[in-house]
Amino acid sequence: MTQLTSSQKAAVLLLILDEKSAVQVMKQLTERELEQICLEIANLGKVTPEMIKGVAEEFSEMCLADKYINSGGIEHARSLMEKALGPT
């Protein structure tokens, strides 16, 4: 797959979402971000299945990583220790 910029990846992601979801995402963007991504959408050309797969997989991986990063804290650490070593 050709290397895509972050803006191009965002454009592909918006294209593969249903219209309602894409609009909800776009409402969260700044005017500058929105202009940049709309420009990328206009200039993308043919979006191949490989591009879609690559962007979707990367997005999924980022969401999973964020889930694990945000599930930290003392309670999570304690739970991991108990599972690894047994109750203390």
PDB file of N, CA and C in Angstrom:
ATOM      1  N   MET A   1       0.844  -1.181   0.000  1.00  0.00           N
ATOM      2  CA  MET A   1       0.000   0.000   0.000  1.00  0.00           C
ATOM      3  C   MET A   1       0.886   1.241   0.000  1.00  0.00           C
ATOM      4  N   THR A   2       0.501   2.218  -0.774  1.00  0.00           N
ATOM      5  CA  THR A   2       1.211   3.483  -0.810  1.00  0.00           C
ATOM      6  C   THR A   2       1.104   4.158   0.550  1.00  0.00           C
ATOM      7  N   GLN A   3       2.201   4.798   0.966  1.00  0.00           N
ATOM      8  CA  GLN A   3       2.176   5.526   2.234  1.00  0.00           C
ATOM      9  C   GLN A   3       1.213   6.699   2.128  1.00  0.00           C
ATOM     10  N   LEU A   4       0.326   6.794   3.059  1.00  0.00           N
ATOM     11  CA  LEU A   4      -0.632   7.890   3.097  1.00  0.00           C
ATOM     12  C   LEU A   4      -0.286   8.824   4.240  1.00  0.00           C
ATOM     13  N   THR A   5      -0.556  10.106   4.047  1.00  0.00           N
ATOM     14  CA  THR A   5      -0.381  11.070   5.127  1.00  0.00           C
ATOM     15  C   THR A   5      -1.526  10.897   6.120  1.00  0.00           C
ATOM     16  N   SER A   6      -1.388  11.515   7.266  1.00  0.00           N
ATOM     17  CA  SER A   6      -2.459  11.456   8.267  1.00  0.00           C
ATOM     18  C   SER A   6      -3.761  12.031   7.715  1.00  0.00           C
ATOM     19  N   SER A   7      -3.659  13.120   6.975  1.00  0.00           N
ATOM     20  CA  SER A   7      -4.855  13.734   6.389  1.00  0.00           C
ATOM     21  C   SER A   7      -5.503  12.818   5.362  1.00  0.00           C
ATOM     22  N   GLN A   8      -4.685  12.125   4.581  1.00  0.00           N
ATOM     23  CA  GLN A   8      -5.226  11.186   3.597  1.00  0.00           C
ATOM     24  C   GLN A   8      -5.906  10.003   4.287  1.00  0.00           C
ATOM     25  N   LYS A   9      -5.301   9.522   5.369  1.00  0.00           N
ATOM     26  CA  LYS A   9      -5.917   8.421   6.124  1.00  0.00           C
ATOM     27  C   LYS A   9      -7.256   8.862   6.710  1.00  0.00           C
ATOM     28  N   ALA A  10      -7.303  10.071   7.240  1.00  0.00           N
ATOM     29  CA  ALA A  10      -8.559  10.595   7.785  1.00  0.00           C
ATOM     30  C   ALA A  10      -9.608  10.704   6.684  1.00  0.00           C
ATOM     31  N   ALA A  11      -9.181  11.124   5.502  1.00  0.00           N
ATOM     32  CA  ALA A  11     -10.101  11.229   4.370  1.00  0.00           C
ATOM     33  C   ALA A  11     -10.660   9.859   3.998  1.00  0.00           C
ATOM     34  N   VAL A  12      -9.802   8.856   3.925  1.00  0.00           N
ATOM     35  CA  VAL A  12     -10.252   7.498   3.603  1.00  0.00           C
ATOM     36  C   VAL A  12     -11.214   7.004   4.679  1.00  0.00           C
ATOM     37  N   LEU A  13     -10.879   7.239   5.921  1.00  0.00           N
ATOM     38  CA  LEU A  13     -11.744   6.795   7.014  1.00  0.00           C
ATOM     39  C   LEU A  13     -13.127   7.434   6.912  1.00  0.00           C
ATOM     40  N   LEU A  14     -13.171   8.719   6.617  1.00  0.00           N
ATOM     41  CA  LEU A  14     -14.465   9.387   6.471  1.00  0.00           C
ATOM     42  C   LEU A  14     -15.252   8.828   5.290  1.00  0.00           C
ATOM     43  N   LEU A  15     -14.545   8.449   4.234  1.00  0.00           N
ATOM     44  CA  LEU A  15     -15.218   7.898   3.057  1.00  0.00           C
ATOM     45  C   LEU A  15     -15.829   6.524   3.315  1.00  0.00           C
ATOM     46  N   ILE A  16     -15.228   5.754   4.210  1.00  0.00           N
ATOM     47  CA  ILE A  16     -15.757   4.408   4.448  1.00  0.00           C
ATOM     48  C   ILE A  16     -16.834   4.383   5.538  1.00  0.00           C
ATOM     49  N   LEU A  17     -16.987   5.487   6.239  1.00  0.00           N
ATOM     50  CA  LEU A  17     -18.061   5.582   7.233  1.00  0.00           C
ATOM     51  C   LEU A  17     -19.382   5.882   6.538  1.00  0.00           C
ATOM     52  N   ASP A  18     -20.482   5.519   7.175  1.00  0.00           N
ATOM     53  CA  ASP A  18     -21.771   5.946   6.638  1.00  0.00           C
ATOM     54  C   ASP A  18     -21.869   7.457   6.816  1.00  0.00           C
ATOM     55  N   GLU A  19     -22.754   8.074   6.052  1.00  0.00           N
ATOM     56  CA  GLU A  19     -22.841   9.534   6.031  1.00  0.00           C
ATOM     57  C   GLU A  19     -23.092  10.135   7.414  1.00  0.00           C
ATOM     58  N   LYS A  20     -24.001   9.547   8.175  1.00  0.00           N
ATOM     59  CA  LYS A  20     -24.334  10.079   9.505  1.00  0.00           C
ATOM     60  C   LYS A  20     -23.112  10.060  10.425  1.00  0.00           C
ATOM     61  N   SER A  21     -22.374   8.962  10.421  1.00  0.00           N
ATOM     62  CA  SER A  21     -21.178   8.852  11.260  1.00  0.00           C
ATOM     63  C   SER A  21     -20.094   9.817  10.800  1.00  0.00           C
ATOM     64  N   ALA A  22     -19.920   9.932   9.482  1.00  0.00           N
ATOM     65  CA  ALA A  22     -18.912  10.848   8.943  1.00  0.00           C
ATOM     66  C   ALA A  22     -19.217  12.285   9.351  1.00  0.00           C
ATOM     67  N   VAL A  23     -20.482  12.663   9.285  1.00  0.00           N
ATOM     68  CA  VAL A  23     -20.879  14.020   9.682  1.00  0.00           C
ATOM     69  C   VAL A  23     -20.590  14.250  11.158  1.00  0.00           C
ATOM     70  N   GLN A  24     -20.869  13.260  12.006  1.00  0.00           N
ATOM     71  CA  GLN A  24     -20.596  13.396  13.439  1.00  0.00           C
ATOM     72  C   GLN A  24     -19.103  13.588  13.700  1.00  0.00           C
ATOM     73  N   VAL A  25     -18.271  12.856  12.981  1.00  0.00           N
ATOM     74  CA  VAL A  25     -16.817  13.018  13.124  1.00  0.00           C
ATOM     75  C   VAL A  25     -16.406  14.407  12.654  1.00  0.00           C
ATOM     76  N   MET A  26     -16.918  14.815  11.512  1.00  0.00           N
ATOM     77  CA  MET A  26     -16.536  16.109  10.940  1.00  0.00           C
ATOM     78  C   MET A  26     -16.920  17.268  11.855  1.00  0.00           C
ATOM     79  N   LYS A  27     -17.992  17.118  12.613  1.00  0.00           N
ATOM     80  CA  LYS A  27     -18.410  18.167  13.550  1.00  0.00           C
ATOM     81  C   LYS A  27     -17.383  18.383  14.660  1.00  0.00           C
ATOM     82  N   GLN A  28     -16.531  17.395  14.897  1.00  0.00           N
ATOM     83  CA  GLN A  28     -15.527  17.486  15.957  1.00  0.00           C
ATOM     84  C   GLN A  28     -14.232  18.149  15.482  1.00  0.00           C
ATOM     85  N   LEU A  29     -14.107  18.375  14.181  1.00  0.00           N
ATOM     86  CA  LEU A  29     -12.876  18.912  13.614  1.00  0.00           C
ATOM     87  C   LEU A  29     -12.868  20.431  13.639  1.00  0.00           C
ATOM     88  N   THR A  30     -11.660  20.989  13.665  1.00  0.00           N
ATOM     89  CA  THR A  30     -11.536  22.436  13.520  1.00  0.00           C
ATOM     90  C   THR A  30     -11.793  22.788  12.059  1.00  0.00           C
ATOM     91  N   GLU A  31     -12.018  24.049  11.797  1.00  0.00           N
ATOM     92  CA  GLU A  31     -12.250  24.486  10.417  1.00  0.00           C
ATOM     93  C   GLU A  31     -11.044  24.155   9.535  1.00  0.00           C
ATOM     94  N   ARG A  32      -9.860  24.354  10.069  1.00  0.00           N
ATOM     95  CA  ARG A  32      -8.635  24.067   9.305  1.00  0.00           C
ATOM     96  C   ARG A  32      -8.518  22.567   8.998  1.00  0.00           C
ATOM     97  N   GLU A  33      -8.776  21.728   9.998  1.00  0.00           N
ATOM     98  CA  GLU A  33      -8.721  20.277   9.793  1.00  0.00           C
ATOM     99  C   GLU A  33      -9.749  19.842   8.757  1.00  0.00           C
ATOM    100  N   LEU A  34     -10.933  20.409   8.863  1.00  0.00           N
ATOM    101  CA  LEU A  34     -12.007  20.069   7.938  1.00  0.00           C
ATOM    102  C   LEU A  34     -11.642  20.450   6.505  1.00  0.00           C
ATOM    103  N   GLU A  35     -11.079  21.636   6.332  1.00  0.00           N
ATOM    104  CA  GLU A  35     -10.648  22.071   4.999  1.00  0.00           C
ATOM    105  C   GLU A  35      -9.588  21.136   4.440  1.00  0.00           C
ATOM    106  N   GLN A  36      -8.610  20.770   5.268  1.00  0.00           N
ATOM    107  CA  GLN A  36      -7.522  19.897   4.823  1.00  0.00           C
ATOM    108  C   GLN A  36      -8.049  18.525   4.414  1.00  0.00           C
ATOM    109  N   ILE A  37      -8.916  17.963   5.223  1.00  0.00           N
ATOM    110  CA  ILE A  37      -9.436  16.625   4.927  1.00  0.00           C
ATOM    111  C   ILE A  37     -10.356  16.654   3.712  1.00  0.00           C
ATOM    112  N   CYS A  38     -11.169  17.687   3.574  1.00  0.00           N
ATOM    113  CA  CYS A  38     -12.025  17.795   2.387  1.00  0.00           C
ATOM    114  C   CYS A  38     -11.182  17.937   1.126  1.00  0.00           C
ATOM    115  N   LEU A  39     -10.080  18.661   1.217  1.00  0.00           N
ATOM    116  CA  LEU A  39      -9.153  18.773   0.088  1.00  0.00           C
ATOM    117  C   LEU A  39      -8.575  17.407  -0.254  1.00  0.00           C
ATOM    118  N   GLU A  40      -8.218  16.645   0.761  1.00  0.00           N
ATOM    119  CA  GLU A  40      -7.684  15.296   0.533  1.00  0.00           C
ATOM    120  C   GLU A  40      -8.737  14.392  -0.103  1.00  0.00           C
ATOM    121  N   ILE A  41      -9.978  14.495   0.356  1.00  0.00           N
ATOM    122  CA  ILE A  41     -11.058  13.693  -0.234  1.00  0.00           C
ATOM    123  C   ILE A  41     -11.180  14.013  -1.720  1.00  0.00           C
ATOM    124  N   ALA A  42     -11.123  15.298  -2.051  1.00  0.00           N
ATOM    125  CA  ALA A  42     -11.248  15.715  -3.449  1.00  0.00           C
ATOM    126  C   ALA A  42     -10.078  15.230  -4.299  1.00  0.00           C
ATOM    127  N   ASN A  43      -8.889  15.111  -3.696  1.00  0.00           N
ATOM    128  CA  ASN A  43      -7.683  14.757  -4.450  1.00  0.00           C
ATOM    129  C   ASN A  43      -7.288  13.288  -4.360  1.00  0.00           C
ATOM    130  N   LEU A  44      -8.007  12.491  -3.594  1.00  0.00           N
ATOM    131  CA  LEU A  44      -7.610  11.099  -3.381  1.00  0.00           C
ATOM    132  C   LEU A  44      -7.587  10.263  -4.652  1.00  0.00           C
ATOM    133  N   GLY A  45      -8.509  10.502  -5.525  1.00  0.00           N
ATOM    134  CA  GLY A  45      -8.604   9.635  -6.695  1.00  0.00           C
ATOM    135  C   GLY A  45      -9.237   8.318  -6.300  1.00  0.00           C
ATOM    136  N   LYS A  46      -8.795   7.246  -6.942  1.00  0.00           N
ATOM    137  CA  LYS A  46      -9.371   5.920  -6.678  1.00  0.00           C
ATOM    138  C   LYS A  46      -8.912   5.411  -5.320  1.00  0.00           C
ATOM    139  N   VAL A  47      -9.866   5.066  -4.491  1.00  0.00           N
ATOM    140  CA  VAL A  47      -9.566   4.476  -3.188  1.00  0.00           C
ATOM    141  C   VAL A  47      -9.652   2.963  -3.366  1.00  0.00           C
ATOM    142  N   THR A  48      -8.510   2.310  -3.248  1.00  0.00           N
ATOM    143  CA  THR A  48      -8.441   0.872  -3.486  1.00  0.00           C
ATOM    144  C   THR A  48      -8.861   0.085  -2.245  1.00  0.00           C
ATOM    145  N   PRO A  49      -9.257  -1.164  -2.447  1.00  0.00           N
ATOM    146  CA  PRO A  49      -9.570  -2.008  -1.289  1.00  0.00           C
ATOM    147  C   PRO A  49      -8.381  -2.133  -0.336  1.00  0.00           C
ATOM    148  N   GLU A  50      -7.170  -2.130  -0.879  1.00  0.00           N
ATOM    149  CA  GLU A  50      -5.976  -2.210  -0.033  1.00  0.00           C
ATOM    150  C   GLU A  50      -5.845  -0.975   0.845  1.00  0.00           C
ATOM    151  N   MET A  51      -6.152   0.201   0.279  1.00  0.00           N
ATOM    152  CA  MET A  51      -6.104   1.439   1.065  1.00  0.00           C
ATOM    153  C   MET A  51      -7.124   1.378   2.200  1.00  0.00           C
ATOM    154  N   ILE A  52      -8.324   0.950   1.863  1.00  0.00           N
ATOM    155  CA  ILE A  52      -9.390   0.861   2.866  1.00  0.00           C
ATOM    156  C   ILE A  52      -8.990  -0.106   3.971  1.00  0.00           C
ATOM    157  N   LYS A  53      -8.501  -1.270   3.584  1.00  0.00           N
ATOM    158  CA  LYS A  53      -8.098  -2.282   4.566  1.00  0.00           C
ATOM    159  C   LYS A  53      -6.986  -1.752   5.463  1.00  0.00           C
ATOM    160  N   GLY A  54      -5.979  -1.125   4.866  1.00  0.00           N
ATOM    161  CA  GLY A  54      -4.855  -0.606   5.642  1.00  0.00           C
ATOM    162  C   GLY A  54      -5.274   0.462   6.633  1.00  0.00           C
ATOM    163  N   VAL A  55      -6.096   1.400   6.185  1.00  0.00           N
ATOM    164  CA  VAL A  55      -6.556   2.482   7.058  1.00  0.00           C
ATOM    165  C   VAL A  55      -7.457   1.926   8.160  1.00  0.00           C
ATOM    166  N   ALA A  56      -8.362   1.026   7.810  1.00  0.00           N
ATOM    167  CA  ALA A  56      -9.268   0.448   8.809  1.00  0.00           C
ATOM    168  C   ALA A  56      -8.496  -0.349   9.857  1.00  0.00           C
ATOM    169  N   GLU A  57      -7.501  -1.122   9.420  1.00  0.00           N
ATOM    170  CA  GLU A  57      -6.696  -1.901  10.369  1.00  0.00           C
ATOM    171  C   GLU A  57      -5.897  -0.993  11.293  1.00  0.00           C
ATOM    172  N   GLU A  58      -5.287   0.051  10.732  1.00  0.00           N
ATOM    173  CA  GLU A  58      -4.510   0.974  11.565  1.00  0.00           C
ATOM    174  C   GLU A  58      -5.410   1.674  12.581  1.00  0.00           C
ATOM    175  N   PHE A  59      -6.589   2.097  12.145  1.00  0.00           N
ATOM    176  CA  PHE A  59      -7.534   2.750  13.048  1.00  0.00           C
ATOM    177  C   PHE A  59      -7.952   1.800  14.166  1.00  0.00           C
ATOM    178  N   SER A  60      -8.245   0.562  13.810  1.00  0.00           N
ATOM    179  CA  SER A  60      -8.636  -0.442  14.800  1.00  0.00           C
ATOM    180  C   SER A  60      -7.526  -0.669  15.822  1.00  0.00           C
ATOM    181  N   GLU A  61      -6.291  -0.779  15.343  1.00  0.00           N
ATOM    182  CA  GLU A  61      -5.150  -0.971  16.244  1.00  0.00           C
ATOM    183  C   GLU A  61      -4.983   0.214  17.185  1.00  0.00           C
ATOM    184  N   MET A  62      -5.169   1.422  16.659  1.00  0.00           N
ATOM    185  CA  MET A  62      -5.043   2.615  17.496  1.00  0.00           C
ATOM    186  C   MET A  62      -6.135   2.651  18.561  1.00  0.00           C
ATOM    187  N   CYS A  63      -7.342   2.249  18.196  1.00  0.00           N
ATOM    188  CA  CYS A  63      -8.446   2.217  19.169  1.00  0.00           C
ATOM    189  C   CYS A  63      -8.177   1.201  20.267  1.00  0.00           C
ATOM    190  N   LEU A  64      -7.685   0.028  19.889  1.00  0.00           N
ATOM    191  CA  LEU A  64      -7.365  -0.993  20.889  1.00  0.00           C
ATOM    192  C   LEU A  64      -6.244  -0.530  21.808  1.00  0.00           C
ATOM    193  N   ALA A  65      -5.213   0.083  21.232  1.00  0.00           N
ATOM    194  CA  ALA A  65      -4.099   0.577  22.043  1.00  0.00           C
ATOM    195  C   ALA A  65      -4.591   1.642  23.017  1.00  0.00           C
ATOM    196  N   ASP A  66      -5.451   2.527  22.546  1.00  0.00           N
ATOM    197  CA  ASP A  66      -5.993   3.582  23.402  1.00  0.00           C
ATOM    198  C   ASP A  66      -6.815   2.980  24.536  1.00  0.00           C
ATOM    199  N   LYS A  67      -7.558   1.928  24.228  1.00  0.00           N
ATOM    200  CA  LYS A  67      -8.360   1.257  25.256  1.00  0.00           C
ATOM    201  C   LYS A  67      -7.465   0.720  26.360  1.00  0.00           C
ATOM    202  N   TYR A  68      -6.364   0.083  25.986  1.00  0.00           N
ATOM    203  CA  TYR A  68      -5.469  -0.490  26.989  1.00  0.00           C
ATOM    204  C   TYR A  68      -4.709   0.594  27.749  1.00  0.00           C
ATOM    205  N   ILE A  69      -4.324   1.645  27.073  1.00  0.00           N
ATOM    206  CA  ILE A  69      -3.622   2.744  27.739  1.00  0.00           C
ATOM    207  C   ILE A  69      -4.535   3.407  28.762  1.00  0.00           C
ATOM    208  N   ASN A  70      -5.795   3.596  28.391  1.00  0.00           N
ATOM    209  CA  ASN A  70      -6.746   4.267  29.278  1.00  0.00           C
ATOM    210  C   ASN A  70      -7.289   3.366  30.375  1.00  0.00           C
ATOM    211  N   SER A  71      -6.971   2.087  30.326  1.00  0.00           N
ATOM    212  CA  SER A  71      -7.478   1.192  31.365  1.00  0.00           C
ATOM    213  C   SER A  71      -6.468   1.004  32.485  1.00  0.00           C
ATOM    214  N   GLY A  72      -5.465   1.868  32.541  1.00  0.00           N
ATOM    215  CA  GLY A  72      -4.433   1.771  33.570  1.00  0.00           C
ATOM    216  C   GLY A  72      -4.939   2.226  34.923  1.00  0.00           C
ATOM    217  N   GLY A  73      -4.040   2.569  35.791  1.00  0.00           N
ATOM    218  CA  GLY A  73      -4.403   3.017  37.121  1.00  0.00           C
ATOM    219  C   GLY A  73      -4.085   1.960  38.155  1.00  0.00           C
ATOM    220  N   ILE A  74      -4.199   2.347  39.404  1.00  0.00           N
ATOM    221  CA  ILE A  74      -3.829   1.481  40.513  1.00  0.00           C
ATOM    222  C   ILE A  74      -4.703   0.229  40.569  1.00  0.00           C
ATOM    223  N   GLU A  75      -6.002   0.366  40.319  1.00  0.00           N
ATOM    224  CA  GLU A  75      -6.892  -0.802  40.358  1.00  0.00           C
ATOM    225  C   GLU A  75      -6.531  -1.807  39.276  1.00  0.00           C
ATOM    226  N   HIS A  76      -6.201  -1.307  38.100  1.00  0.00           N
ATOM    227  CA  HIS A  76      -5.814  -2.201  37.003  1.00  0.00           C
ATOM    228  C   HIS A  76      -4.500  -2.902  37.348  1.00  0.00           C
ATOM    229  N   ALA A  77      -3.559  -2.160  37.903  1.00  0.00           N
ATOM    230  CA  ALA A  77      -2.271  -2.746  38.290  1.00  0.00           C
ATOM    231  C   ALA A  77      -2.482  -3.821  39.360  1.00  0.00           C
ATOM    232  N   ARG A  78      -3.326  -3.532  40.338  1.00  0.00           N
ATOM    233  CA  ARG A  78      -3.612  -4.500  41.405  1.00  0.00           C
ATOM    234  C   ARG A  78      -4.256  -5.761  40.822  1.00  0.00           C
ATOM    235  N   SER A  79      -5.186  -5.587  39.925  1.00  0.00           N
ATOM    236  CA  SER A  79      -5.856  -6.722  39.292  1.00  0.00           C
ATOM    237  C   SER A  79      -4.861  -7.587  38.525  1.00  0.00           C
ATOM    238  N   LEU A  80      -3.957  -6.952  37.798  1.00  0.00           N
ATOM    239  CA  LEU A  80      -2.937  -7.705  37.061  1.00  0.00           C
ATOM    240  C   LEU A  80      -2.026  -8.476  38.007  1.00  0.00           C
ATOM    241  N   MET A  81      -1.624  -7.831  39.105  1.00  0.00           N
ATOM    242  CA  MET A  81      -0.756  -8.491  40.082  1.00  0.00           C
ATOM    243  C   MET A  81      -1.455  -9.706  40.693  1.00  0.00           C
ATOM    244  N   GLU A  82      -2.730  -9.550  41.048  1.00  0.00           N
ATOM    245  CA  GLU A  82      -3.476 -10.663  41.635  1.00  0.00           C
ATOM    246  C   GLU A  82      -3.632 -11.812  40.651  1.00  0.00           C
ATOM    247  N   LYS A  83      -3.854 -11.495  39.400  1.00  0.00           N
ATOM    248  CA  LYS A  83      -3.986 -12.542  38.392  1.00  0.00           C
ATOM    249  C   LYS A  83      -2.663 -13.257  38.160  1.00  0.00           C
ATOM    250  N   ALA A  84      -1.573 -12.510  38.252  1.00  0.00           N
ATOM    251  CA  ALA A  84      -0.254 -13.099  38.026  1.00  0.00           C
ATOM    252  C   ALA A  84       0.265 -13.851  39.248  1.00  0.00           C
ATOM    253  N   LEU A  85       0.038 -13.295  40.443  1.00  0.00           N
ATOM    254  CA  LEU A  85       0.644 -13.849  41.656  1.00  0.00           C
ATOM    255  C   LEU A  85      -0.348 -14.466  42.628  1.00  0.00           C
ATOM    256  N   GLY A  86      -1.624 -14.275  42.382  1.00  0.00           N
ATOM    257  CA  GLY A  86      -2.631 -14.740  43.325  1.00  0.00           C
ATOM    258  C   GLY A  86      -2.972 -13.635  44.303  1.00  0.00           C
ATOM    259  N   PRO A  87      -4.052 -13.797  45.084  1.00  0.00           N
ATOM    260  CA  PRO A  87      -4.458 -12.755  46.042  1.00  0.00           C
ATOM    261  C   PRO A  87      -3.369 -12.513  47.087  1.00  0.00           C
ATOM    262  N   THR A  88      -3.252 -11.265  47.498  1.00  0.00           N
ATOM    263  CA  THR A  88      -2.247 -10.917  48.516  1.00  0.00           C
ATOM    264  C   THR A  88      -2.876 -10.726  49.868  1.00  0.00           C
TER     265      THR A  88
END
